[in-house]
Coordinates of C-alpha atoms and ligand atoms in Angstrom, one line a residue:
X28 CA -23.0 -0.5 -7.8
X29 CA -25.9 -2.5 -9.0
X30 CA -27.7 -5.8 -7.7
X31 CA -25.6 -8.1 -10.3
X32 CA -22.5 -6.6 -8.3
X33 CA -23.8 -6.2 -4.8
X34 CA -24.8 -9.9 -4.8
X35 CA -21.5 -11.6 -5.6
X36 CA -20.0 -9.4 -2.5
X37 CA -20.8 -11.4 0.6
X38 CA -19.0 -11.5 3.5
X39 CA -17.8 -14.7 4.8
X40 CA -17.5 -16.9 0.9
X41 CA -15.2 -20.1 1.4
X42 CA -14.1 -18.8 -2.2
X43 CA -12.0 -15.9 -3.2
X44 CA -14.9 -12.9 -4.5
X45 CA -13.6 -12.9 -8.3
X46 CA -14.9 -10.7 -11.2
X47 CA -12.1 -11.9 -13.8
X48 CA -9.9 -15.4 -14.7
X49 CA -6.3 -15.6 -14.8
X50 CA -6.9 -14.8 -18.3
X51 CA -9.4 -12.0 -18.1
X52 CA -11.7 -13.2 -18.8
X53 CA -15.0 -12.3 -17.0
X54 CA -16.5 -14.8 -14.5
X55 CA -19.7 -13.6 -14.7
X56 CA -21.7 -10.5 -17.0
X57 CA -21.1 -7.7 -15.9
X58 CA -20.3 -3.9 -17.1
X59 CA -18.3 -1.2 -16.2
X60 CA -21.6 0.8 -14.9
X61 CA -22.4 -2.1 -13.2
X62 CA -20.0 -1.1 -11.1
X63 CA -19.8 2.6 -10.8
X64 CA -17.1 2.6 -13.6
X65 CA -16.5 3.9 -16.8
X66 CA -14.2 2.6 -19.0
X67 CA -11.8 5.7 -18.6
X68 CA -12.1 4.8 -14.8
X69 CA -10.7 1.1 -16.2
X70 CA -8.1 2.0 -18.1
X71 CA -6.7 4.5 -15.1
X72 CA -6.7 1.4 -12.9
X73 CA -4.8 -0.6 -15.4
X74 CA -2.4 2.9 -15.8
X75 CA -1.9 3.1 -12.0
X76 CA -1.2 -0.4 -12.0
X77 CA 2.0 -0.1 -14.6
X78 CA 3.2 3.4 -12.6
X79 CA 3.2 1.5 -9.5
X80 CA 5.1 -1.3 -10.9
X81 CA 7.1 0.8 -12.6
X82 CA 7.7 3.4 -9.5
X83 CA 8.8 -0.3 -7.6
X84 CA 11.5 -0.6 -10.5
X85 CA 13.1 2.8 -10.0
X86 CA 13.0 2.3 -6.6
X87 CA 15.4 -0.8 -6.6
X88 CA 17.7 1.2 -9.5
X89 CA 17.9 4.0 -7.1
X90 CA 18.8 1.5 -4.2
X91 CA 21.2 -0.8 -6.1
X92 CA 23.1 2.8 -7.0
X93 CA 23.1 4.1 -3.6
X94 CA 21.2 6.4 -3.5
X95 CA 18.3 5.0 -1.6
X96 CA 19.2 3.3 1.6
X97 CA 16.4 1.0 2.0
X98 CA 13.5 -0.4 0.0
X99 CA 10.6 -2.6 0.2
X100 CA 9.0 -4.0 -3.5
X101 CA 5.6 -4.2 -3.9
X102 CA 5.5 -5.5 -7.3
X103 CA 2.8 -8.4 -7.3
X104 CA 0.7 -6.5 -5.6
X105 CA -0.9 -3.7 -7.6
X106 CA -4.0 -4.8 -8.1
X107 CA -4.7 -5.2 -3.8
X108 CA -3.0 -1.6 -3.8
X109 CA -5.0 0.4 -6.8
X110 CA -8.2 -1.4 -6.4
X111 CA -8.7 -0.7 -3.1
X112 CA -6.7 2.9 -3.3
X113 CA -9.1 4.1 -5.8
X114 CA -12.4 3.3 -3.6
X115 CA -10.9 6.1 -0.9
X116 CA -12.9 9.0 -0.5
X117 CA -11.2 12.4 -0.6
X118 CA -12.2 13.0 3.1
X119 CA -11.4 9.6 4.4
X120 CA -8.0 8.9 5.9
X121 CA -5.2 6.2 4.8
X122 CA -2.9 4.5 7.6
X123 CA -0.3 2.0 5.6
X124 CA 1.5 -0.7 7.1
X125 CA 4.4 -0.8 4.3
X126 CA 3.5 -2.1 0.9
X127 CA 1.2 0.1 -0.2
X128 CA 3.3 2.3 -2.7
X129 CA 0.2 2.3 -5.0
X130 CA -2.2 3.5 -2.3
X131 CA 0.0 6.8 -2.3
X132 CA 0.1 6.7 -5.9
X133 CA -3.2 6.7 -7.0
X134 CA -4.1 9.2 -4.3
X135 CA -2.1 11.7 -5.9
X136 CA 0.9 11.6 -3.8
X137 CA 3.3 13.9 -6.2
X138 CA 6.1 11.5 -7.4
X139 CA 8.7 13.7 -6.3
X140 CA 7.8 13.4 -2.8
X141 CA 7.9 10.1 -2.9
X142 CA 11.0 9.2 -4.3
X143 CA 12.2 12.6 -2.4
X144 CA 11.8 10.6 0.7
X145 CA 13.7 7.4 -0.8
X146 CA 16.4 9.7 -1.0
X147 CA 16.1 11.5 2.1
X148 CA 15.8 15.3 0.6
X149 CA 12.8 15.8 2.3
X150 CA 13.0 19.2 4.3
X151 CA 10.2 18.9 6.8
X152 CA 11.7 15.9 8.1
X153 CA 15.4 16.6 7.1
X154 CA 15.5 13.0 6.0
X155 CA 15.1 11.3 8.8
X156 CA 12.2 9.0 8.1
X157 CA 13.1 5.6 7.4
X158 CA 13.0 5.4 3.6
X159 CA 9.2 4.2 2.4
X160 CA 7.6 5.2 5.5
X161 CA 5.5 8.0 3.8
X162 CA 3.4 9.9 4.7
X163 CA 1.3 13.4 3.7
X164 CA -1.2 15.5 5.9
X165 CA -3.1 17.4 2.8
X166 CA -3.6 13.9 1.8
X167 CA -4.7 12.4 5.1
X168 CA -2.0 10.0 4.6
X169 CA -0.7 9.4 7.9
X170 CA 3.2 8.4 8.2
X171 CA 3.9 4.7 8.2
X172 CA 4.9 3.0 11.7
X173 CA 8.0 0.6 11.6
X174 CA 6.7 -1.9 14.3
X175 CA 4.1 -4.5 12.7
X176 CA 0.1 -3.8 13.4
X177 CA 0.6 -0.3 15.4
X178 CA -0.9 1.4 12.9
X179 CA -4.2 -0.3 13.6
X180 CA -5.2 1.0 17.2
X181 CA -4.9 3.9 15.6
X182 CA -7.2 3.4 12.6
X183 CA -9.9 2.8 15.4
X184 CA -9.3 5.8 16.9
X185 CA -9.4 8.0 14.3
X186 CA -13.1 6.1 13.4
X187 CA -13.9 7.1 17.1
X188 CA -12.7 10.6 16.9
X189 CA -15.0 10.7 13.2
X190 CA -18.0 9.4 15.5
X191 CA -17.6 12.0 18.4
X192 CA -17.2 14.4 16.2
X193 CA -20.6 13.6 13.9
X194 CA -18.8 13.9 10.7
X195 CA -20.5 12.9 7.5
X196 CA -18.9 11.0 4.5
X197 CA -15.7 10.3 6.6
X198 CA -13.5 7.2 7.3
X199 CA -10.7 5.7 8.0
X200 CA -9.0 2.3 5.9
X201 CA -6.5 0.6 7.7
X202 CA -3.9 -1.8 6.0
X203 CA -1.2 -4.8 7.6
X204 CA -0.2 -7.9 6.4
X205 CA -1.0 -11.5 7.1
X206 CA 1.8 -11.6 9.4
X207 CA 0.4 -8.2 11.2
X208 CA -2.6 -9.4 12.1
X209 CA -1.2 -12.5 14.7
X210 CA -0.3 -9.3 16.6
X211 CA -2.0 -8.4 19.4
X212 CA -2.7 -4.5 18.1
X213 CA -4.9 -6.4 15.2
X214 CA -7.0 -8.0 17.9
X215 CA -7.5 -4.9 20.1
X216 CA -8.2 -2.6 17.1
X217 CA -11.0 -4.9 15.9
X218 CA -12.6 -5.4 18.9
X219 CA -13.2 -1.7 19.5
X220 CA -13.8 -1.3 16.2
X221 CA -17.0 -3.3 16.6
X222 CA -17.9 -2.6 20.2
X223 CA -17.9 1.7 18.9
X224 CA -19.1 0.9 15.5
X225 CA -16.2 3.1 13.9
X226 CA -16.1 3.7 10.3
X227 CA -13.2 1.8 9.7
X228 CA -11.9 -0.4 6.7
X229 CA -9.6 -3.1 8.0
X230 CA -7.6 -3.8 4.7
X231 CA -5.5 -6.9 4.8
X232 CA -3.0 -7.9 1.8
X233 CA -2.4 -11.7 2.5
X234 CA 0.8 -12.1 0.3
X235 CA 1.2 -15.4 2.2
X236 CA 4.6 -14.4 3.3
X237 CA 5.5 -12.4 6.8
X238 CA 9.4 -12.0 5.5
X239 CA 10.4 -16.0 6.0
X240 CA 7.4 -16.8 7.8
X241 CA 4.4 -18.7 5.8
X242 CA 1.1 -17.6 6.5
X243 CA 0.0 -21.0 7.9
X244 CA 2.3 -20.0 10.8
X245 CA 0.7 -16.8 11.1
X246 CA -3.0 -18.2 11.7
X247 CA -5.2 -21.5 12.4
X248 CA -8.3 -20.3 11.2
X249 CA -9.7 -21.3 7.6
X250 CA -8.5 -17.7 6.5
X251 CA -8.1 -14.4 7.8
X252 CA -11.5 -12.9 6.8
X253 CA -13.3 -15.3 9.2
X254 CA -11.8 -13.5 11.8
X255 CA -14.3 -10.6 11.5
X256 CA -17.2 -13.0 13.0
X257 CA -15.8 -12.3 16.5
X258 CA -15.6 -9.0 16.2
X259 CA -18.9 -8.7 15.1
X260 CA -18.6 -7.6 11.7
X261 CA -18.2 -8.5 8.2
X262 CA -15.6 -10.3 6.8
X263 CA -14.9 -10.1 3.0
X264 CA -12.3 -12.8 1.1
X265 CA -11.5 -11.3 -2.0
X266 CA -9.0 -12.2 -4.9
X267 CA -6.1 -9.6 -4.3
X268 CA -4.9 -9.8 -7.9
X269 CA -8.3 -9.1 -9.6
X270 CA -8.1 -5.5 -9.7
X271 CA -12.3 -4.9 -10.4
X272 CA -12.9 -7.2 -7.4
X273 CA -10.7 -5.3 -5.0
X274 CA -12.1 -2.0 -5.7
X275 CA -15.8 -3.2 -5.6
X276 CA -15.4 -4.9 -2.2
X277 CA -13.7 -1.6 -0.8
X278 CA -16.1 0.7 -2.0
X279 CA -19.0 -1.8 -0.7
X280 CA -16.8 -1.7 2.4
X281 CA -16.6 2.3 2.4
X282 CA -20.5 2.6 2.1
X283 CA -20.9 0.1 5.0
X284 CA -18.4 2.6 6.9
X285 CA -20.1 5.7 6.4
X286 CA -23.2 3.8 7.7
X287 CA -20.9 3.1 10.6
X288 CA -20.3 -0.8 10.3
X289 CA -16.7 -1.7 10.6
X290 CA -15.4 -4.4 7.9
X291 CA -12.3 -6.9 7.7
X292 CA -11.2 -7.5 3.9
X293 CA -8.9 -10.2 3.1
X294 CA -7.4 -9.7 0.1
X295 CA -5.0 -12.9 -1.3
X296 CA -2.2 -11.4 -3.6
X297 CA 1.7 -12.4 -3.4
X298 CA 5.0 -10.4 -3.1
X299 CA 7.4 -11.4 -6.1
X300 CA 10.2 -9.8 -4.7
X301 CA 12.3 -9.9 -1.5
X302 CA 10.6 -8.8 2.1
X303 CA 12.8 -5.9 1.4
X304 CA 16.3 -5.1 0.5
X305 CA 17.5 -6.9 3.8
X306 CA 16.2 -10.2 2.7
X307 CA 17.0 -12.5 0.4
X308 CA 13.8 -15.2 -0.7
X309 CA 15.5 -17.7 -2.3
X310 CA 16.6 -18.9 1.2
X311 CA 12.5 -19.8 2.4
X312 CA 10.8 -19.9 -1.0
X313 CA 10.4 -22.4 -3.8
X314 CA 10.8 -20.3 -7.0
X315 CA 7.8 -22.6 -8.7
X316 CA 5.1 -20.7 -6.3
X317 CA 6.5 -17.3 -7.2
X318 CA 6.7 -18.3 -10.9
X319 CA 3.0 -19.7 -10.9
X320 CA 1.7 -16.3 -9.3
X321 CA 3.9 -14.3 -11.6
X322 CA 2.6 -15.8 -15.1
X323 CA -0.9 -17.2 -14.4
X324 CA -2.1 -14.6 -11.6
X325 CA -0.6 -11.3 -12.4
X326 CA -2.9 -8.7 -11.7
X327 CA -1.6 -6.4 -15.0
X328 CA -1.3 -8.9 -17.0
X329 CA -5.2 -9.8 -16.3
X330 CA -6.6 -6.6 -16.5
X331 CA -4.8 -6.2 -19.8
X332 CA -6.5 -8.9 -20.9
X333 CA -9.7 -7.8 -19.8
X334 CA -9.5 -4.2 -21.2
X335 CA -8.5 -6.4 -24.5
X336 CA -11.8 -8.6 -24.7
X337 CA -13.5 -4.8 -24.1
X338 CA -11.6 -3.7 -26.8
X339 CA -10.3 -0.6 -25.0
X340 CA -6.4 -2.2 -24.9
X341 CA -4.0 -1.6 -27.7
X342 CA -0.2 -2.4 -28.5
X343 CA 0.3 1.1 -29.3
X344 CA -1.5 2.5 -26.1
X345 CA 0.7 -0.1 -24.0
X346 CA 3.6 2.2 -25.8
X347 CA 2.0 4.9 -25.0
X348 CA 2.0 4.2 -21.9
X349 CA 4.9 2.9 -20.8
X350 CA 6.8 5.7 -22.5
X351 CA 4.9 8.4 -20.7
X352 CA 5.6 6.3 -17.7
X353 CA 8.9 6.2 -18.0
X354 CA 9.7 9.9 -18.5
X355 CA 7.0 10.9 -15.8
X356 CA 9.3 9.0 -13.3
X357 CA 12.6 9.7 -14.6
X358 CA 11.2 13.2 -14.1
X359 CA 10.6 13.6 -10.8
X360 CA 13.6 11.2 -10.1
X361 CA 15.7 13.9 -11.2
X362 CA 13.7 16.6 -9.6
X363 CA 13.7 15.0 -6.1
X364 CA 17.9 14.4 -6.2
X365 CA 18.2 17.8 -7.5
X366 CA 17.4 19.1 -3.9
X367 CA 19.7 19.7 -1.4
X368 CA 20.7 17.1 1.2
X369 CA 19.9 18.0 4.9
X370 CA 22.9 19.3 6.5
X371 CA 24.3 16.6 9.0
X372 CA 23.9 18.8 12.0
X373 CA 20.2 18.5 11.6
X374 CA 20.5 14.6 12.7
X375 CA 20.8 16.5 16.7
X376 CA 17.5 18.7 15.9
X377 CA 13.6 18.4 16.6
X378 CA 14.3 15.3 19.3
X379 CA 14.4 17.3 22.4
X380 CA 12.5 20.9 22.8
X381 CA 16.3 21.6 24.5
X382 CA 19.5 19.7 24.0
X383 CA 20.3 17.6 27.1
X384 CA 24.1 17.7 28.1
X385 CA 24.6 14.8 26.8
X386 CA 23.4 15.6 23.2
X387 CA 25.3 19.2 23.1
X388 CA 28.4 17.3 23.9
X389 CA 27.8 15.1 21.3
X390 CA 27.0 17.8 18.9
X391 CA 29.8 19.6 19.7
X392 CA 32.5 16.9 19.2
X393 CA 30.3 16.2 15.8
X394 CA 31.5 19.7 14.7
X395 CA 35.2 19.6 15.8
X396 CA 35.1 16.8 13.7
X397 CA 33.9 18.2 10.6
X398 CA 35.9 21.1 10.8
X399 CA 39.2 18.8 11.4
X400 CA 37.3 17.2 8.1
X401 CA 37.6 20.4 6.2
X402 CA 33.6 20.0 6.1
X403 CA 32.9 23.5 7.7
Ligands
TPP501 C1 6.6 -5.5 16.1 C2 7.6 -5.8 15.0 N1 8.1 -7.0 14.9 C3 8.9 -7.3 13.8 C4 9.2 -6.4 12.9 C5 10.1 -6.7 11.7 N2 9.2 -6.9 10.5 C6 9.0 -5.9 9.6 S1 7.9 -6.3 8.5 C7 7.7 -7.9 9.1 C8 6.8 -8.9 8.4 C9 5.5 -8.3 8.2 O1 4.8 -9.3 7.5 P1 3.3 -9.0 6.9 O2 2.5 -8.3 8.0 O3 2.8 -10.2 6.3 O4 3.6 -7.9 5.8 P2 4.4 -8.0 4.5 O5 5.8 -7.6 4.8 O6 4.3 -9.4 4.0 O7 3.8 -7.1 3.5 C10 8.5 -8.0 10.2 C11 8.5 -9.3 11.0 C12 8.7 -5.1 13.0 N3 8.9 -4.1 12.2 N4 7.8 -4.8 14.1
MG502 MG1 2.8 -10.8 4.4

């Protein structure tokens, strides 16, 4: 990245670090070099972008019909997901909290997989993984953690186990939510982090929300970057819905880790949909703020705008697109369902190197029943 970039990119701003408008237009001159890019490299943001939000669609179809259990939309926040996604390194490490779909994505998590897991067809696991808690060793993707912020103390170990180990060109990004870091595992991870200078990215998506909680319950300080003085590193407040100022602050934050300096990024985005498919918004939220983030700061609907002023966006390549989309997904949809479902007995496997009593009864009863059932 060059000087014009580097210096926009400081750590502690009272405003949000933005490259483009709510109408893409850019804030200041800059190129696509300018910042490592080309304008392929663009255009596959903008394309991860769409999959993502169009991956979040199919998920809810294949929840509303069943066959998916559990979901949690990330729609809103694509441009926090790819932008910082597509500044990972292929040997540093991921650890999600939960809204990260596009993080997977634009890693090259195959689709089938994913939604594989929605449905619970996946046979190293036999489907029992809470749906969206992915996860994929080859990829360094480590599986997500239901309880809030454990993921983190985690994240600075792995940057200590990088350090003893003297490994080169290696680090770890961590993600959680506003409302993950008023927990204590937030607090303990950073501190280590900066006491062992671990090569760790501390990725938070502020989408103001922690389910019903607002994110003015979640912290008293003037924001969540600010944080990072304590912990003796830098802390960056960036514009979670400007996609080109999301990746340059990670990758800035991924050279600073590979020099071993830990960094906090704040990125400010907003969930349009519910917490998940347990919730329902319209109980804690005024529909005005989610319309306002919907039409004046969505992150596709900027960098469309953008790539239009560059003159690299067309209404036939949008078609394009979205077609290509749409059969890629429907796709591996159908691939992922066409595998078979784990037999139920496995649900009694892989807990306990040797069934207790307790669990053989159990297990035993379970397949009275299912022959009574006709099922065996
Ligand atoms: C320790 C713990 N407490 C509560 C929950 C229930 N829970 C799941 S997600 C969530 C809110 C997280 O909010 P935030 O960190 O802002 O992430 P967001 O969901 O907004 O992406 C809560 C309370 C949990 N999973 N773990
Ligand atoms: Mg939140």
């Amino acid at each position: 990245m060059t000087e014009k970039i580097l210096e926009k990119i400081a750590p502690f701003t009272d405003e949000p670090i933005r490259f483009i408008g709510s109408e893409g237009e850019p804030l200041f001159e800059f190129s696509s070099e300018d910042l490592g890019l080309t304008q392929e490299d663009l255009q596959k943001l903008y394309y991860y972008m769409k999959l993502t939000r169009a991956f979040d669609r199919k998920g809810m179809i294949l929840t509303r019909q069943g066959k998916c259990r559990f979901y949690v939309e990330v729609a809103g926040q694509e441009a926090a997901n790819i932008g910082s996604g597509y500044a990972v390194g292929p040997n540093d490490w991921v650890y999600t909290a939960h809204r990260e779909h596009g993080v997977y994505i634009v890693r090259g998590y195959p689709l089938v997989e994913m939604f594989a897991q929605l449905m619970g067809r996946v046979e190293a696991n036999k489907g029992k993984q809470m749906p969206v808690h992915w996860g994929l060793r080859k990829l360094r993707i480590v599986t997500i953690s239901s309880p809030v912020g454990t993921q983190l103390p985690q994240v600075t170990g792995i940057g200590m186990a990088i350090n003893y180990l003297k490994k080169e060109n290696e680090a770890v990004i961590g993600y959680i939510g506003d409302g993950g870091t008023a927990e204590g595992d937030f607090h303990v991870a950073l501190t280590m982090a900066g006491v062992f200078r671990t090569p760790t990215v501390f990725f938070v998506q502020n989408n103001h929300w922690a389910i019903s909680v607002p994110s003015e319950r979640q912290f008293a300080s003037r924001n969540i970057a600010i944080k990072a003085i304590a912990y003796g590193m830098d802390g960056y407040y960036v514009d979670g819905n400007d996609v080109l100022a999301v990746y340059a602050v990670t990758k800035h934050a991924f050279e600073k880790a590979y020099r071993k300096e830990p960094t906090l990024i704040e990125a400010l985005t907003y969930r349009y949909g519910a917490h998940s498919t347990a919730d329902d918004p319209s109980r804690y939220r005024d529909p005005k703020e989610v319309e306002e983030w919907k039409t004046k700061w969505d992150p596709i609907k900027r960098m469309r705008l953008y790539l239009e002023r560059l003159g690299i966006w067309t209404p036939k390549w949008e078609k394009q697109l979205d077609e290509e989309i749409d059969s890629l997904l429907n796709k591996a949809i159908e691939e992922a369902e066409a595998r078979p479902e784990p037999d139920p007995e496995t649900m009694f496997e892989d807990v306990y190197a040797e069934m207790p009593w307790h669990l053989k009864e159990e297990y035993e009863d379970f397949l009275q029943e299912l022959k009574e059932r006709g099922l065996r």
